[in-house]
């Protein structure tokens, strides 16, 4: 499968090869078969667009240790690994101003795939409007229990700042996480992980203290009844 973002007036001059596309997202450390074994997806891009929107792309295409190498036809070659191919197509469409290719709504799963790309390629400014629109449209589907979907939401609202929604999903994690918080290899900042674990432990300690107080009062009351 291949996509071309060039035009007759502005032809493509770089090739991004997405190897192992659509690898499993947000899996536990002991998960197996997380690779897709699919054929690479090829994106022919106009290099000036990613260079102007992403420091990561700029370094890869123009830096002294540039990742891109020129093919025989003169096109630069870039490689990526494991990303979701639809998410990559959406992000590259935004970079190339192909707004007709960008959906009005996405699923939480797809949104997290996009957010992972935004974080890796530092595309926060370019994708701000779309991320804000998508997250707002999904605000009523926030999980109310601790599960994989909640971890996706914590990732999304950590990478893309959405204070009210981020506070909501953090509180759910603190209240319902049964053990140490697992980021599932998503780009969740350490400060967020530490906050969840610290607050969860504090809440458990507070609950234990309150339970001991209740037991003490109950025992004291029972003793007075015997007297």
Tab-separated table of N, CA and C in Angstrom, residues 47-149:
chain	number	residue	atom	x	y	z
A	47	UNK	N	9.119	16.896	1.313
A	47	UNK	CA	9.971	16.992	2.501
A	47	UNK	C	9.868	18.326	3.233
A	48	UNK	N	9.627	19.417	2.525
A	48	UNK	CA	9.558	20.719	3.183
A	48	UNK	C	8.413	20.793	4.186
A	49	UNK	N	7.348	20.049	3.962
A	49	UNK	CA	6.220	20.090	4.896
A	49	UNK	C	6.578	19.498	6.249
A	50	UNK	N	7.070	18.267	6.325
A	50	UNK	CA	7.482	17.752	7.635
A	50	UNK	C	8.658	18.504	8.235
A	51	UNK	N	9.562	19.005	7.400
A	51	UNK	CA	10.710	19.768	7.915
A	51	UNK	C	10.237	21.024	8.637
A	52	UNK	N	9.234	21.682	8.087
A	52	UNK	CA	8.745	22.933	8.661
A	52	UNK	C	7.852	22.729	9.881
A	53	UNK	N	7.333	21.533	10.068
A	53	UNK	CA	6.385	21.312	11.164
A	53	UNK	C	6.938	20.471	12.305
A	54	UNK	N	8.047	19.783	12.097
A	54	UNK	CA	8.551	18.855	13.111
A	54	UNK	C	10.068	18.921	13.216
A	55	UNK	N	10.557	19.183	14.422
A	55	UNK	CA	12.013	19.183	14.631
A	55	UNK	C	12.596	17.798	14.411
A	56	UNK	N	11.806	16.781	14.722
A	56	UNK	CA	12.286	15.405	14.555
A	56	UNK	C	12.459	15.091	13.071
A	57	UNK	N	11.462	15.421	12.269
A	57	UNK	CA	11.580	15.221	10.826
A	57	UNK	C	12.712	16.069	10.247
A	58	UNK	N	12.833	17.297	10.732
A	58	UNK	CA	13.879	18.182	10.219
A	58	UNK	C	15.260	17.598	10.477
A	59	UNK	N	15.469	17.085	11.698
A	59	UNK	CA	16.763	16.489	12.024
A	59	UNK	C	17.032	15.258	11.169
A	60	UNK	N	15.982	14.472	10.931
A	60	UNK	CA	16.153	13.252	10.139
A	60	UNK	C	16.457	13.554	8.678
A	61	UNK	N	15.903	14.646	8.177
A	61	UNK	CA	16.040	14.947	6.749
A	61	UNK	C	17.181	15.897	6.415
A	62	UNK	N	17.610	16.713	7.387
A	62	UNK	CA	18.610	17.737	7.067
A	62	UNK	C	19.790	17.779	8.017
A	63	UNK	N	19.703	17.126	9.170
A	63	UNK	CA	20.756	17.239	10.172
A	63	UNK	C	22.038	16.541	9.767
A	64	UNK	N	23.136	16.808	10.510
A	64	UNK	CA	24.430	16.186	10.198
A	64	UNK	C	24.416	14.676	10.361
A	65	UNK	N	23.514	14.177	11.232
A	65	UNK	CA	23.378	12.733	11.397
A	65	UNK	C	22.033	12.291	10.843
A	66	UNK	N	21.656	12.876	9.706
A	66	UNK	CA	20.312	12.680	9.182
A	66	UNK	C	20.030	11.208	8.903
A	67	UNK	N	18.820	10.855	9.249
A	67	UNK	CA	18.361	9.486	9.056
A	67	UNK	C	18.079	9.214	7.587
A	68	UNK	N	17.660	10.257	6.874
A	68	UNK	CA	17.277	10.081	5.485
A	68	UNK	C	18.470	9.855	4.576
A	69	UNK	N	18.350	8.921	3.691
A	69	UNK	CA	19.389	8.667	2.697
A	69	UNK	C	18.767	8.794	1.314
A	70	UNK	N	19.531	9.253	0.354
A	70	UNK	CA	18.992	9.485	-0.987
A	70	UNK	C	18.969	8.196	-1.788
A	71	UNK	N	17.861	7.964	-2.453
A	71	UNK	CA	17.754	6.812	-3.339
A	71	UNK	C	18.330	7.176	-4.701
A	72	UNK	N	18.338	6.204	-5.605
A	72	UNK	CA	18.908	6.446	-6.929
A	72	UNK	C	18.152	7.540	-7.678
A	73	UNK	N	16.847	7.658	-7.416
A	73	UNK	CA	16.068	8.683	-8.107
A	73	UNK	C	16.162	10.037	-7.421
A	74	UNK	N	16.974	10.135	-6.369
A	74	UNK	CA	17.166	11.400	-5.683
A	74	UNK	C	16.252	11.619	-4.506
A	75	UNK	N	15.210	10.809	-4.367
A	75	UNK	CA	14.302	10.949	-3.234
A	75	UNK	C	14.984	10.524	-1.941
A	76	UNK	N	14.695	11.231	-0.865
A	76	UNK	CA	15.221	10.857	0.447
A	76	UNK	C	14.387	9.709	1.004
A	77	UNK	N	15.036	8.827	1.732
A	77	UNK	CA	14.348	7.688	2.322
A	77	UNK	C	14.345	7.788	3.837
A	78	UNK	N	13.176	7.639	4.430
A	78	UNK	CA	13.023	7.586	5.879
A	78	UNK	C	12.333	6.286	6.244
A	79	UNK	N	12.618	5.801	7.441
A	79	UNK	CA	11.957	4.590	7.905
A	79	UNK	C	11.316	4.823	9.259
A	80	UNK	N	10.165	4.199	9.458
A	80	UNK	CA	9.472	4.221	10.743
A	80	UNK	C	9.051	2.792	11.051
A	81	UNK	N	8.754	2.527	12.295
A	81	UNK	CA	8.508	1.149	12.719
A	81	UNK	C	7.303	1.069	13.647
A	82	UNK	N	6.338	0.220	13.271
A	82	UNK	CA	5.288	-0.170	14.200
A	82	UNK	C	4.093	0.744	14.318
A	83	UNK	N	4.181	1.981	13.789
A	83	UNK	CA	3.059	2.906	13.962
A	83	UNK	C	1.805	2.406	13.240
A	84	UNK	N	0.667	2.900	13.684
A	84	UNK	CA	-0.587	2.600	12.998
A	84	UNK	C	-0.609	3.340	11.656
A	85	UNK	N	-0.889	2.628	10.579
A	85	UNK	CA	-0.797	3.230	9.243
A	85	UNK	C	-1.881	4.282	9.014
A	86	UNK	N	-3.077	4.063	9.542
A	86	UNK	CA	-4.142	5.064	9.376
A	86	UNK	C	-3.809	6.328	10.158
A	87	UNK	N	-3.280	6.152	11.366
A	87	UNK	CA	-2.880	7.314	12.167
A	87	UNK	C	-1.780	8.097	11.459
A	88	UNK	N	-0.825	7.386	10.870
A	88	UNK	CA	0.249	8.058	10.135
A	88	UNK	C	-0.313	8.817	8.938
A	89	UNK	N	-1.267	8.226	8.244
A	89	UNK	CA	-1.881	8.896	7.096
A	89	UNK	C	-2.601	10.170	7.533
A	90	UNK	N	-3.292	10.124	8.668
A	90	UNK	CA	-3.999	11.303	9.183
A	90	UNK	C	-3.008	12.405	9.540
A	91	UNK	N	-1.937	12.033	10.226
A	91	UNK	CA	-0.934	13.021	10.643
A	91	UNK	C	-0.246	13.643	9.428
A	92	UNK	N	0.141	12.824	8.467
A	92	UNK	CA	0.788	13.357	7.263
A	92	UNK	C	-0.182	14.205	6.438
A	93	UNK	N	-1.462	13.864	6.476
A	93	UNK	CA	-2.463	14.689	5.794
A	93	UNK	C	-2.521	16.076	6.413
A	94	UNK	N	-2.454	16.138	7.739
A	94	UNK	CA	-2.448	17.438	8.420
A	94	UNK	C	-1.193	18.226	8.061
A	95	UNK	N	-0.055	17.548	8.045
A	95	UNK	CA	1.209	18.208	7.708
A	95	UNK	C	1.176	18.778	6.292
A	96	UNK	N	0.508	18.062	5.380
A	96	UNK	CA	0.439	18.494	3.979
A	96	UNK	C	-0.838	19.290	3.682
A	97	UNK	N	-1.575	19.664	4.716
A	97	UNK	CA	-2.789	20.485	4.563
A	97	UNK	C	-3.860	19.786	3.732
A	98	UNK	N	-3.890	18.470	3.792
A	98	UNK	CA	-4.936	17.706	3.105
A	98	UNK	C	-6.086	17.470	4.093
A	99	UNK	N	-6.790	18.513	4.443
A	99	UNK	CA	-7.790	18.418	5.514
A	99	UNK	C	-8.968	17.520	5.151
A	100	UNK	N	-9.218	17.313	3.876
A	100	UNK	CA	-10.309	16.410	3.485
A	100	UNK	C	-10.026	14.970	3.892
A	101	UNK	N	-8.767	14.652	4.098
A	101	UNK	CA	-8.398	13.294	4.510
A	101	UNK	C	-8.525	13.084	6.016
A	102	UNK	N	-8.833	14.144	6.749
A	102	UNK	CA	-8.838	14.068	8.210
A	102	UNK	C	-10.265	13.867	8.702
A	103	UNK	N	-10.543	12.793	9.438
A	103	UNK	CA	-11.913	12.516	9.893
A	103	UNK	C	-12.383	13.504	10.959
A	104	UNK	N	-13.695	13.721	11.002
A	104	UNK	CA	-14.269	14.596	12.021
A	104	UNK	C	-14.262	13.922	13.392
A	105	UNK	N	-14.414	12.605	13.386
A	105	UNK	CA	-14.435	11.857	14.638
A	105	UNK	C	-13.515	10.644	14.522
A	106	UNK	N	-12.942	10.244	15.642
A	106	UNK	CA	-12.111	9.042	15.700
A	106	UNK	C	-12.458	8.276	16.970
A	107	UNK	N	-12.077	7.022	17.017
A	107	UNK	CA	-12.268	6.228	18.225
A	107	UNK	C	-11.165	6.555	19.227
A	108	UNK	N	-11.370	6.256	20.517
A	108	UNK	CA	-10.286	6.458	21.487
A	108	UNK	C	-9.009	5.720	21.098
A	109	UNK	N	-9.152	4.529	20.535
A	109	UNK	CA	-7.982	3.745	20.112
A	109	UNK	C	-7.197	4.482	19.029
A	110	UNK	N	-7.908	4.973	18.003
A	110	UNK	CA	-7.240	5.699	16.927
A	110	UNK	C	-6.654	7.005	17.442
A	111	UNK	N	-7.387	7.680	18.324
A	111	UNK	CA	-6.885	8.936	18.873
A	111	UNK	C	-5.584	8.716	19.629
A	112	UNK	N	-5.492	7.626	20.370
A	112	UNK	CA	-4.250	7.344	21.096
A	112	UNK	C	-3.119	7.037	20.124
A	113	UNK	N	-3.411	6.319	19.044
A	113	UNK	CA	-2.388	6.072	18.018
A	113	UNK	C	-1.869	7.382	17.433
A	114	UNK	N	-2.771	8.328	17.210
A	114	UNK	CA	-2.368	9.635	16.681
A	114	UNK	C	-1.549	10.394	17.707
A	115	UNK	N	-1.989	10.366	18.960
A	115	UNK	CA	-1.285	11.083	20.029
A	115	UNK	C	0.137	10.555	20.194
A	116	UNK	N	0.322	9.258	20.070
A	116	UNK	CA	1.660	8.674	20.164
A	116	UNK	C	2.566	9.247	19.068
A	117	UNK	N	2.037	9.397	17.863
A	117	UNK	CA	2.808	10.003	16.771
A	117	UNK	C	3.086	11.478	17.035
A	118	UNK	N	2.092	12.184	17.542
A	118	UNK	CA	2.264	13.604	17.865
A	118	UNK	C	3.377	13.783	18.890
A	119	UNK	N	3.390	12.912	19.887
A	119	UNK	CA	4.427	12.997	20.921
A	119	UNK	C	5.801	12.683	20.340
A	120	UNK	N	5.899	11.633	19.546
A	120	UNK	CA	7.196	11.202	19.020
A	120	UNK	C	7.776	12.227	18.045
A	121	UNK	N	6.943	12.731	17.146
A	121	UNK	CA	7.430	13.658	16.117
A	121	UNK	C	7.285	15.133	16.514
A	122	UNK	N	6.826	15.383	17.733
A	122	UNK	CA	6.687	16.750	18.263
A	122	UNK	C	5.818	17.614	17.349
A	123	UNK	N	4.595	17.157	17.162
A	123	UNK	CA	3.659	17.825	16.260
A	123	UNK	C	2.494	18.462	17.015
A	124	UNK	N	2.729	18.865	18.246
A	124	UNK	CA	1.653	19.371	19.095
A	124	UNK	C	0.956	20.582	18.476
A	125	UNK	N	1.719	21.529	17.967
A	125	UNK	CA	1.114	22.734	17.391
A	125	UNK	C	0.324	22.414	16.126
A	126	UNK	N	0.894	21.587	15.276
A	126	UNK	CA	0.228	21.237	14.020
A	126	UNK	C	-1.095	20.525	14.253
A	127	UNK	N	-1.137	19.654	15.263
A	127	UNK	CA	-2.312	18.818	15.494
A	127	UNK	C	-3.237	19.354	16.579
A	128	UNK	N	-2.937	20.525	17.123
A	128	UNK	CA	-3.690	21.031	18.280
A	128	UNK	C	-5.196	21.088	18.013
A	129	UNK	N	-5.599	21.716	16.928
A	129	UNK	CA	-7.027	21.892	16.648
A	129	UNK	C	-7.731	20.549	16.527
A	130	UNK	N	-7.124	19.613	15.799
A	130	UNK	CA	-7.750	18.310	15.586
A	130	UNK	C	-7.843	17.527	16.893
A	131	UNK	N	-6.767	17.526	17.676
A	131	UNK	CA	-6.777	16.802	18.945
A	131	UNK	C	-7.825	17.375	19.887
A	132	UNK	N	-7.901	18.678	19.956
A	132	UNK	CA	-8.880	19.327	20.825
A	132	UNK	C	-10.303	18.954	20.410
A	133	UNK	N	-10.563	18.941	19.116
A	133	UNK	CA	-11.892	18.591	18.600
A	133	UNK	C	-12.233	17.140	18.899
A	134	UNK	N	-11.292	16.238	18.660
A	134	UNK	CA	-11.550	14.812	18.873
A	134	UNK	C	-11.762	14.491	20.351
A	135	UNK	N	-10.903	15.017	21.202
A	135	UNK	CA	-11.028	14.736	22.633
A	135	UNK	C	-12.350	15.270	23.166
A	136	UNK	N	-12.737	16.457	22.738
A	136	UNK	CA	-14.006	17.036	23.190
A	136	UNK	C	-15.183	16.165	22.753
A	137	UNK	N	-15.132	15.640	21.535
A	137	UNK	CA	-16.241	14.821	21.032
A	137	UNK	C	-16.342	13.482	21.759
A	138	UNK	N	-15.254	13.055	22.390
A	138	UNK	CA	-15.231	11.764	23.093
A	138	UNK	C	-15.385	11.911	24.604
A	139	UNK	N	-15.656	13.113	25.079
A	139	UNK	CA	-15.606	13.368	26.524
A	139	UNK	C	-16.616	12.543	27.316
A	140	UNK	N	-17.713	12.110	26.677
A	140	UNK	CA	-18.721	11.331	27.396
A	140	UNK	C	-18.417	9.832	27.397
A	141	UNK	N	-17.336	9.443	26.762
A	141	UNK	CA	-16.983	8.016	26.717
A	141	UNK	C	-15.804	7.684	27.625
A	142	UNK	N	-15.481	8.580	28.544
A	142	UNK	CA	-14.366	8.338	29.468
A	142	UNK	C	-14.694	7.145	30.365
A	143	UNK	N	-13.801	6.169	30.485
A	143	UNK	CA	-14.058	5.009	31.351
A	143	UNK	C	-14.215	5.423	32.812
A	144	UNK	N	-15.037	4.691	33.521
A	144	UNK	CA	-15.252	4.953	34.944
A	144	UNK	C	-14.628	3.880	35.826
A	145	UNK	N	-13.914	2.961	35.200
A	145	UNK	CA	-13.169	1.938	35.934
A	145	UNK	C	-11.745	1.901	35.390
A	146	UNK	N	-10.855	1.243	36.150
A	146	UNK	CA	-9.462	1.154	35.718
A	146	UNK	C	-9.304	-0.006	34.748
A	147	UNK	N	-9.012	0.307	33.499
A	147	UNK	CA	-8.776	-0.712	32.484
A	147	UNK	C	-7.852	-0.129	31.412
A	148	UNK	N	-7.636	-0.901	30.362
A	148	UNK	CA	-6.737	-0.458	29.299
A	148	UNK	C	-7.212	0.849	28.677
A	149	UNK	N	-8.526	0.987	28.468
A	149	UNK	CA	-9.050	2.209	27.861
A	149	UNK	C	-8.731	3.436	28.710
